[in-house]
Short mmCIF file of C-alpha atoms in Angstrom, two decimals:
data_model
loop_
_atom_site.label_atom_id
_atom_site.label_comp_id
_atom_site.label_asym_id
_atom_site.label_seq_id
_atom_site.Cartn_x
_atom_site.Cartn_y
_atom_site.Cartn_z
CA MET Q 1 -37.71 75.12 5.95
CA ARG Q 2 -35.88 76.31 8.67
CA LEU Q 3 -33.64 73.25 9.95
CA THR Q 4 -34.80 72.29 13.43
CA ARG Q 5 -32.37 70.60 16.06
CA ARG Q 6 -33.41 68.52 19.06
CA HIS Q 7 -31.55 67.44 21.90
CA PRO Q 8 -32.58 65.39 24.86
CA LEU Q 9 -33.72 67.56 27.74
CA LEU Q 10 -30.63 66.33 30.11
CA VAL Q 11 -28.12 68.17 27.26
CA ALA Q 12 -30.41 71.01 26.34
CA VAL Q 13 -29.75 73.05 29.56
CA PRO Q 14 -25.77 72.84 29.44
CA LEU Q 15 -25.87 73.76 25.49
CA CYS Q 16 -27.92 76.72 25.95
CA ALA Q 17 -25.61 77.92 28.99
CA LEU Q 18 -22.89 77.50 26.77
CA ALA Q 19 -24.23 79.68 24.05
CA VAL Q 20 -25.27 82.38 26.54
CA LEU Q 21 -21.90 82.49 27.84
CA ALA Q 22 -20.26 82.47 24.59
CA ALA Q 23 -22.44 85.34 23.11
CA ARG Q 24 -23.00 87.24 26.66
CA PRO Q 25 -24.56 90.67 26.14
CA ALA Q 26 -22.08 93.67 26.64
CA ASP Q 27 -24.84 95.76 28.13
CA GLY Q 28 -27.68 93.20 28.57
CA ASP Q 29 -30.21 95.18 26.23
CA GLY Q 30 -29.73 93.17 23.11
CA SER Q 31 -27.88 95.83 21.37
CA HIS Q 32 -24.47 95.14 19.03
CA ALA Q 33 -20.97 94.75 20.43
CA PRO Q 34 -18.82 96.53 18.01
CA GLY Q 35 -15.71 94.84 16.62
CA HIS Q 36 -14.97 91.73 15.08
CA GLY Q 37 -16.21 88.56 16.98
CA SER Q 38 -16.06 84.85 16.71
CA ALA Q 39 -18.33 84.61 13.87
CA THR Q 40 -15.97 86.46 11.34
CA GLY Q 41 -14.36 83.25 10.28
CA ILE Q 42 -17.47 81.31 9.26
CA SER Q 43 -19.17 84.69 7.70
CA ALA Q 44 -16.22 85.16 5.74
CA GLU Q 45 -16.10 81.33 4.52
CA VAL Q 46 -19.64 81.76 3.40
CA ALA Q 47 -19.08 85.03 2.01
CA ARG Q 48 -16.08 83.70 -0.27
CA LEU Q 49 -17.94 80.34 -0.89
CA TYR Q 50 -20.96 82.34 -2.39
CA GLU Q 51 -18.64 84.55 -4.57
CA GLU Q 52 -17.04 81.34 -5.88
CA ALA Q 53 -20.59 79.49 -6.38
CA ALA Q 54 -21.75 82.51 -8.28
CA ALA Q 55 -18.42 82.68 -10.48
CA ALA Q 56 -18.64 78.84 -10.96
CA THR Q 57 -22.15 78.95 -12.16
CA GLU Q 58 -21.46 81.86 -14.44
CA ARG Q 59 -18.57 79.92 -15.98
CA TYR Q 60 -20.83 76.58 -16.38
CA GLU Q 61 -23.77 78.47 -17.77
CA ALA Q 62 -21.12 80.08 -20.16
CA GLY Q 63 -19.81 76.85 -21.11
CA LEU Q 64 -23.23 75.30 -21.72
CA ARG Q 65 -23.91 78.43 -24.20
CA GLU Q 66 -20.53 77.81 -25.86
CA ALA Q 67 -21.16 74.11 -26.08
CA GLY Q 68 -24.48 74.74 -27.70
CA GLU Q 69 -23.26 77.23 -30.06
CA GLN Q 70 -20.43 74.59 -31.36
CA ARG Q 71 -22.90 71.54 -31.39
CA ALA Q 72 -25.14 74.04 -33.73
CA GLU Q 73 -21.92 74.59 -35.93
CA ALA Q 74 -21.45 71.24 -36.31
CA GLN Q 75 -24.86 70.28 -36.99
CA ARG Q 76 -25.15 73.06 -39.53
CA LEU Q 77 -21.76 71.40 -41.37
CA GLU Q 78 -23.33 67.91 -40.95
CA LYS Q 79 -26.51 69.32 -43.03
CA LEU Q 80 -24.04 70.87 -45.56
CA LEU Q 81 -22.22 67.71 -46.07
CA ASP Q 82 -25.51 65.58 -46.51
CA ARG Q 83 -26.41 68.24 -49.33
CA GLU Q 84 -23.16 68.05 -51.01
CA ARG Q 85 -23.24 64.07 -50.90
CA ARG Q 86 -26.63 64.25 -52.28
CA GLU Q 87 -25.57 66.46 -55.04
CA MET Q 88 -22.42 64.34 -56.05
CA ALA Q 89 -24.74 61.42 -56.09
CA GLY Q 90 -27.16 63.18 -58.64
CA MET Q 91 -24.46 64.21 -60.94
CA ARG Q 92 -23.01 60.81 -60.79
CA GLU Q 93 -26.23 59.43 -61.64
CA ASP Q 94 -26.33 62.06 -64.62
CA LEU Q 95 -22.89 60.60 -65.82
CA GLY Q 96 -24.24 57.24 -65.81
CA ARG Q 97 -27.12 58.18 -67.94
CA ILE Q 98 -24.67 59.89 -70.43
CA ALA Q 99 -22.77 56.63 -70.40
CA ARG Q 100 -25.71 54.13 -71.00
CA SER Q 101 -27.11 56.66 -73.84
CA GLN Q 102 -23.96 56.55 -75.63
CA TYR Q 103 -23.83 52.54 -75.40
CA ARG Q 104 -27.57 52.34 -76.59
CA ASP Q 105 -26.52 54.64 -79.50
CA GLY Q 106 -23.88 52.86 -80.58
CA GLY Q 107 -21.14 54.03 -78.22
CA GLY Q 108 -19.14 50.87 -78.68
CA LEU Q 109 -18.43 51.90 -82.59
CA PRO Q 110 -15.58 54.36 -83.31
CA LEU Q 111 -16.18 57.74 -84.27
CA THR Q 112 -15.02 57.21 -87.56
CA ALA Q 113 -17.60 54.54 -88.33
CA HIS Q 114 -20.31 56.80 -86.78
CA MET Q 115 -19.36 59.47 -89.45
CA LEU Q 116 -19.45 57.05 -92.28
CA LEU Q 117 -22.74 55.70 -91.29
CA ALA Q 118 -24.27 58.96 -90.12
CA ASP Q 119 -26.72 60.64 -92.82
CA ASP Q 120 -25.25 64.09 -91.69
CA PRO Q 121 -21.59 63.82 -90.38
CA GLU Q 122 -21.76 67.56 -89.57
CA GLU Q 123 -24.66 67.16 -87.42
CA LEU Q 124 -23.05 63.91 -85.63
CA MET Q 125 -19.94 66.12 -85.19
CA ARG Q 126 -21.82 68.99 -83.50
CA GLY Q 127 -23.92 66.20 -81.25
CA GLN Q 128 -20.28 64.51 -80.25
CA HIS Q 129 -18.89 68.24 -78.99
CA VAL Q 130 -22.13 68.94 -77.07
CA LEU Q 131 -21.84 65.39 -75.47
CA LEU Q 132 -18.27 65.93 -74.69
CA GLN Q 133 -18.80 69.20 -73.31
CA ALA Q 134 -21.48 68.08 -71.09
CA GLU Q 135 -19.19 65.14 -69.87
CA LEU Q 136 -16.57 67.58 -69.10
CA SER Q 137 -18.71 69.99 -67.49
CA LEU Q 138 -20.20 67.07 -65.18
CA ASP Q 139 -16.58 65.86 -64.37
CA LYS Q 140 -15.54 69.18 -63.15
CA ALA Q 141 -18.75 69.46 -61.20
CA ILE Q 142 -18.00 66.14 -59.29
CA ALA Q 143 -14.37 67.17 -58.78
CA LYS Q 144 -15.60 70.37 -57.20
CA SER Q 145 -18.35 68.77 -55.23
CA GLU Q 146 -15.65 65.98 -53.82
CA ARG Q 147 -13.40 68.89 -52.81
CA ALA Q 148 -16.38 70.75 -51.12
CA GLU Q 149 -17.28 67.30 -49.33
CA ALA Q 150 -13.76 66.82 -48.10
CA ARG Q 151 -13.76 70.01 -46.59
CA PHE Q 152 -16.97 70.00 -45.01
CA ALA Q 153 -16.09 66.68 -43.54
CA ARG Q 154 -12.78 68.16 -42.06
CA ASP Q 155 -14.81 71.19 -40.87
CA GLU Q 156 -17.46 68.99 -39.18
CA GLU Q 157 -15.03 66.88 -37.50
CA ARG Q 158 -12.98 69.91 -36.13
CA ALA Q 159 -16.72 71.33 -34.83
CA ALA Q 160 -17.61 68.19 -33.39
CA ALA Q 161 -14.39 67.34 -31.58
CA ALA Q 162 -14.48 71.04 -30.22
CA TRP Q 163 -18.17 70.24 -29.11
CA ARG Q 164 -16.88 67.13 -27.25
CA THR Q 165 -14.19 69.17 -25.51
CA LEU Q 166 -16.60 71.44 -24.40
CA GLU Q 167 -18.89 68.86 -23.25
CA GLN Q 168 -16.24 67.31 -21.16
CA ARG Q 169 -15.08 70.76 -19.74
CA ASN Q 170 -18.78 71.61 -18.83
CA ALA Q 171 -19.04 68.07 -17.11
CA GLU Q 172 -15.85 69.03 -14.82
CA LEU Q 173 -17.25 72.87 -14.24
CA ALA Q 174 -20.64 70.68 -13.11
CA THR Q 175 -18.72 68.68 -10.61
CA LEU Q 176 -16.81 71.79 -9.32
CA LYS Q 177 -20.25 73.83 -8.89
CA LYS Q 178 -21.85 70.98 -6.80
CA ASN Q 179 -18.72 70.89 -4.47
CA ILE Q 180 -18.76 74.48 -4.03
CA GLU Q 181 -22.49 74.50 -3.32
CA HIS Q 182 -21.99 71.56 -1.08
CA LYS Q 183 -19.59 73.27 0.94
CA LEU Q 184 -21.81 76.53 0.86
CA GLU Q 185 -25.03 74.64 2.19
CA SER Q 186 -22.91 73.56 5.44
CA ALA Q 187 -21.17 76.48 5.92
CA ARG Q 188 -24.61 78.48 6.00
CA TRP Q 189 -26.27 76.32 8.49
CA GLN Q 190 -23.13 76.77 10.19
CA LEU Q 191 -23.45 80.36 10.11
CA GLN Q 192 -27.03 80.17 11.12
CA GLY Q 193 -26.19 78.16 14.09
CA GLN Q 194 -23.96 81.17 15.38
CA ALA Q 195 -26.93 83.53 14.53
CA ASP Q 196 -29.27 81.41 16.84
CA ALA Q 197 -27.09 81.40 19.53
CA SER Q 198 -26.73 85.11 19.19
CA VAL Q 199 -30.21 85.79 19.29
CA ALA Q 200 -30.81 83.31 22.27
CA ALA Q 201 -28.26 85.37 24.11
CA GLY Q 202 -29.81 88.64 22.92
CA ALA Q 203 -26.62 90.14 21.57
CA CYS Q 204 -24.59 90.37 17.93
CA ARG Q 205 -21.24 89.20 17.71
CA GLY Q 206 -19.00 91.56 16.05
CA ALA Q 207 -19.35 92.93 12.48
CA VAL Q 208 -17.82 91.10 10.10
CA ARG Q 209 -15.68 93.13 7.60
CA PHE Q 210 -16.04 91.46 4.04
CA ASP Q 211 -13.87 92.63 1.05
CA GLN Q 212 -16.30 94.76 -0.61
CA PRO Q 213 -17.28 93.72 -4.37
CA GLU Q 214 -16.27 96.32 -6.90
CA THR Q 215 -19.83 98.34 -7.87
CA HIS Q 216 -20.68 101.03 -10.54
CA PHE Q 217 -24.03 101.74 -9.63
CA THR Q 218 -25.48 104.45 -11.82
CA THR Q 219 -28.52 104.95 -9.44
CA ASP Q 220 -28.97 106.22 -6.12
CA TRP Q 221 -30.84 103.43 -4.96
CA VAL Q 222 -30.57 99.70 -5.57
CA ALA Q 223 -32.76 96.63 -4.60
CA PRO Q 224 -31.44 95.08 -0.95
CA VAL Q 225 -30.25 91.61 -2.59
CA GLU Q 226 -29.12 91.00 -6.06
CA THR Q 227 -30.97 87.71 -6.91
CA TYR Q 228 -34.24 87.14 -5.01
CA GLN Q 229 -37.78 85.58 -5.22
CA LEU Q 230 -40.51 87.90 -3.77
CA SER Q 231 -42.45 85.81 -1.10
CA ALA Q 232 -44.67 87.70 1.54
CA SER Q 233 -45.65 91.13 0.56
CA TYR Q 234 -46.50 94.35 2.32
CA GLY Q 235 -50.02 94.50 4.11
CA SER Q 236 -50.77 90.69 3.67
CA GLY Q 237 -52.14 88.75 6.29
CA GLY Q 238 -51.21 85.60 8.00
CA ALA Q 239 -50.78 83.84 11.41
CA ARG Q 240 -47.28 84.73 11.77
CA TRP Q 241 -47.90 88.52 12.22
CA ALA Q 242 -50.31 90.20 15.07
CA ASN Q 243 -51.92 92.39 12.28
CA ARG Q 244 -50.77 92.76 8.74
CA HIS Q 245 -47.11 92.14 7.25
CA THR Q 246 -45.28 95.40 7.42
CA GLY Q 247 -42.66 94.55 5.16
CA GLN Q 248 -41.51 93.09 1.88
CA ASP Q 249 -39.87 89.47 2.13
CA PHE Q 250 -37.18 88.43 -0.45
CA ALA Q 251 -36.64 84.68 -0.17
CA VAL Q 252 -32.90 84.17 -0.47
CA PRO Q 253 -30.28 81.40 0.83
CA ILE Q 254 -28.61 81.63 4.11
CA GLY Q 255 -25.70 83.94 3.88
CA THR Q 256 -26.60 85.80 0.64
CA PRO Q 257 -25.09 89.40 0.74
CA VAL Q 258 -27.46 92.20 2.06
CA ARG Q 259 -27.05 95.47 0.63
CA ALA Q 260 -27.81 99.21 1.69
CA VAL Q 261 -30.36 100.31 -0.61
CA GLY Q 262 -28.94 103.63 -0.42
CA THR Q 263 -26.48 106.12 1.23
CA GLY Q 264 -27.20 106.56 4.91
CA LYS Q 265 -26.55 105.82 8.62
CA VAL Q 266 -26.73 102.97 10.61
CA VAL Q 267 -28.59 103.87 13.58
CA LYS Q 268 -29.69 100.41 15.03
CA VAL Q 269 -28.01 96.93 15.11
CA SER Q 270 -29.51 94.25 17.50
CA CYS Q 271 -30.44 90.87 18.16
CA GLY Q 272 -33.42 89.17 19.76
CA GLY Q 273 -37.03 89.49 19.26
CA ALA Q 274 -39.21 88.71 16.33
CA PHE Q 275 -36.95 90.18 13.91
CA GLY Q 276 -34.09 88.17 15.17
CA ILE Q 277 -30.68 89.92 13.86
CA GLU Q 278 -31.58 93.39 12.50
CA ILE Q 279 -30.13 96.37 10.92
CA VAL Q 280 -31.81 99.87 10.55
CA LEU Q 281 -30.47 102.51 8.43
CA ARG Q 282 -31.44 106.51 8.21
CA HIS Q 283 -31.45 107.78 4.80
CA PRO Q 284 -31.65 111.47 3.66
CA GLY Q 285 -34.86 112.49 3.30
CA GLY Q 286 -36.06 111.19 6.57
CA TYR Q 287 -36.83 107.49 5.58
CA TYR Q 288 -35.38 104.38 7.70
CA THR Q 289 -34.77 101.29 5.94
CA GLN Q 290 -34.77 97.71 8.00
CA TYR Q 291 -33.00 94.49 7.24
CA ALA Q 292 -34.14 91.60 9.45
CA HIS Q 293 -33.81 87.91 10.06
CA LEU Q 294 -29.96 88.08 9.58
CA ALA Q 295 -27.32 85.52 10.20
CA ALA Q 296 -24.48 88.07 10.40
CA VAL Q 297 -24.04 91.86 10.36
CA ALA Q 298 -21.01 93.80 8.77
CA VAL Q 299 -21.71 97.26 10.17
CA ASP Q 300 -21.62 98.90 13.43
CA GLN Q 301 -24.01 101.43 14.89
CA GLY Q 302 -23.17 104.72 13.85
CA GLU Q 303 -21.36 103.88 10.74
CA ARG Q 304 -22.15 105.68 7.49
CA VAL Q 305 -22.71 103.43 4.23
CA THR Q 306 -23.12 103.92 0.52
CA THR Q 307 -25.51 102.68 -2.16
CA GLY Q 308 -24.93 99.03 -2.77
CA GLN Q 309 -22.46 98.33 0.22
CA TRP Q 310 -22.60 94.75 1.69
CA ILE Q 311 -24.25 95.44 5.55
CA GLY Q 312 -24.80 91.80 6.23
CA GLN Q 313 -25.80 88.29 5.47
CA SER Q 314 -29.47 86.89 5.28
CA GLY Q 315 -30.49 84.20 7.35
CA THR Q 316 -33.72 82.98 9.19
CA SER Q 317 -33.20 84.41 12.58
CA GLY Q 318 -35.99 85.45 14.89
CA ASN Q 319 -39.58 84.68 14.20
CA SER Q 320 -38.82 83.11 10.90
CA THR Q 321 -40.12 80.17 8.87
CA GLY Q 322 -37.23 79.84 6.55
CA PRO Q 323 -34.30 81.70 4.89
CA HIS Q 324 -35.26 85.21 3.70
CA LEU Q 325 -34.62 88.89 4.18
CA HIS Q 326 -37.37 90.96 5.69
CA PHE Q 327 -37.14 94.37 4.39
CA GLU Q 328 -38.93 97.44 5.71
CA VAL Q 329 -39.25 101.08 5.05
CA ARG Q 330 -40.44 103.48 7.64
CA VAL Q 331 -40.98 107.32 8.52
CA THR Q 332 -39.38 106.52 12.33
CA PRO Q 333 -36.88 104.29 12.86
CA GLU Q 334 -39.57 102.16 15.00
CA MET Q 335 -42.23 99.81 14.10
CA GLY Q 336 -45.55 100.96 13.53
CA SER Q 337 -44.67 103.60 10.71
CA ALA Q 338 -43.86 101.29 7.89
CA VAL Q 339 -44.89 102.34 4.29
CA ASP Q 340 -45.03 99.96 1.33
CA PRO Q 341 -41.46 99.14 0.46
CA VAL Q 342 -42.22 98.01 -3.11
CA ARG Q 343 -43.92 101.32 -4.06
CA TRP Q 344 -40.91 103.10 -2.30
CA LEU Q 345 -38.35 101.58 -4.25
CA VAL Q 346 -40.14 101.80 -7.47
CA GLN Q 347 -40.42 105.56 -6.81
CA ARG Q 348 -36.74 105.53 -6.84
CA GLY Q 349 -36.19 104.12 -9.87
CA VAL Q 350 -35.70 100.33 -8.55
CA PRO Q 351 -38.42 97.85 -9.85
CA LEU Q 352 -38.68 94.59 -8.14
#
């Protein structure tokens, strides 16, 4: 929901007056004043923190996956170790049974005495040989199992230690991620406060020039924001609109980079009115795209843009109930000529 700010009546007028003076229109018609404005600092800070938060989240999620894999390996080795121990316990039981059998059969007598007392000494010798071979085989199997147990125990301890190290690192990454997100949230509302002052004054602050990220798009068209949730759709009804909703809303946090969906030219950058801070681009083929309720702009009127270029930051300026981007496709630069933006993007290979 949009953050509300209430002030006593006695101080509201001076504050509004200061806001108007700080963002006085260059020509009084709500147009964009080219150049770098006083919003540059906080806009750049939000953009930087946005990138840092995304990187921290990526590292944190990668760490979680790595820890999960290492934990699974430790559990796998633990199962192998348990199996080896059970097998060795069974072999020791077999050895015990052999020993008990020998005792019951007169194992306390020397072999010579057994031979003298036996009805068939040769048969006795063959039995003794088989018994000896069985004992030797069992001893070898037990020794082999003990070596395997020791090896699995070492591997299990190493895997468990690696897992514990990863868990500790992930806890540190989680703290770092939380701190960045806290700073970002605070900076976002500072940015929105400046946007509200610009809209109240009817003039945008200067374009903020971001360090554009490296992009390698293989298509001519992209979505206006990278990550999002679709909210109000084209043609939907509601008390907020005079007739029907003329665009597609993308629910995104304040300060989210807004991208040009395709190559084109900036034909309008303005503040004030229901759309708050808005940008309109003209694309080859005669179509226009609108990006509204922004918190800041990163282009000047007349400028040419490329596919995926950052042209502004999302916000909740104008007639908005919460942070989102209002995206519209038109056949003219003005209202009243909108077409379904989702279908339009899908036709250009951009499913939403």
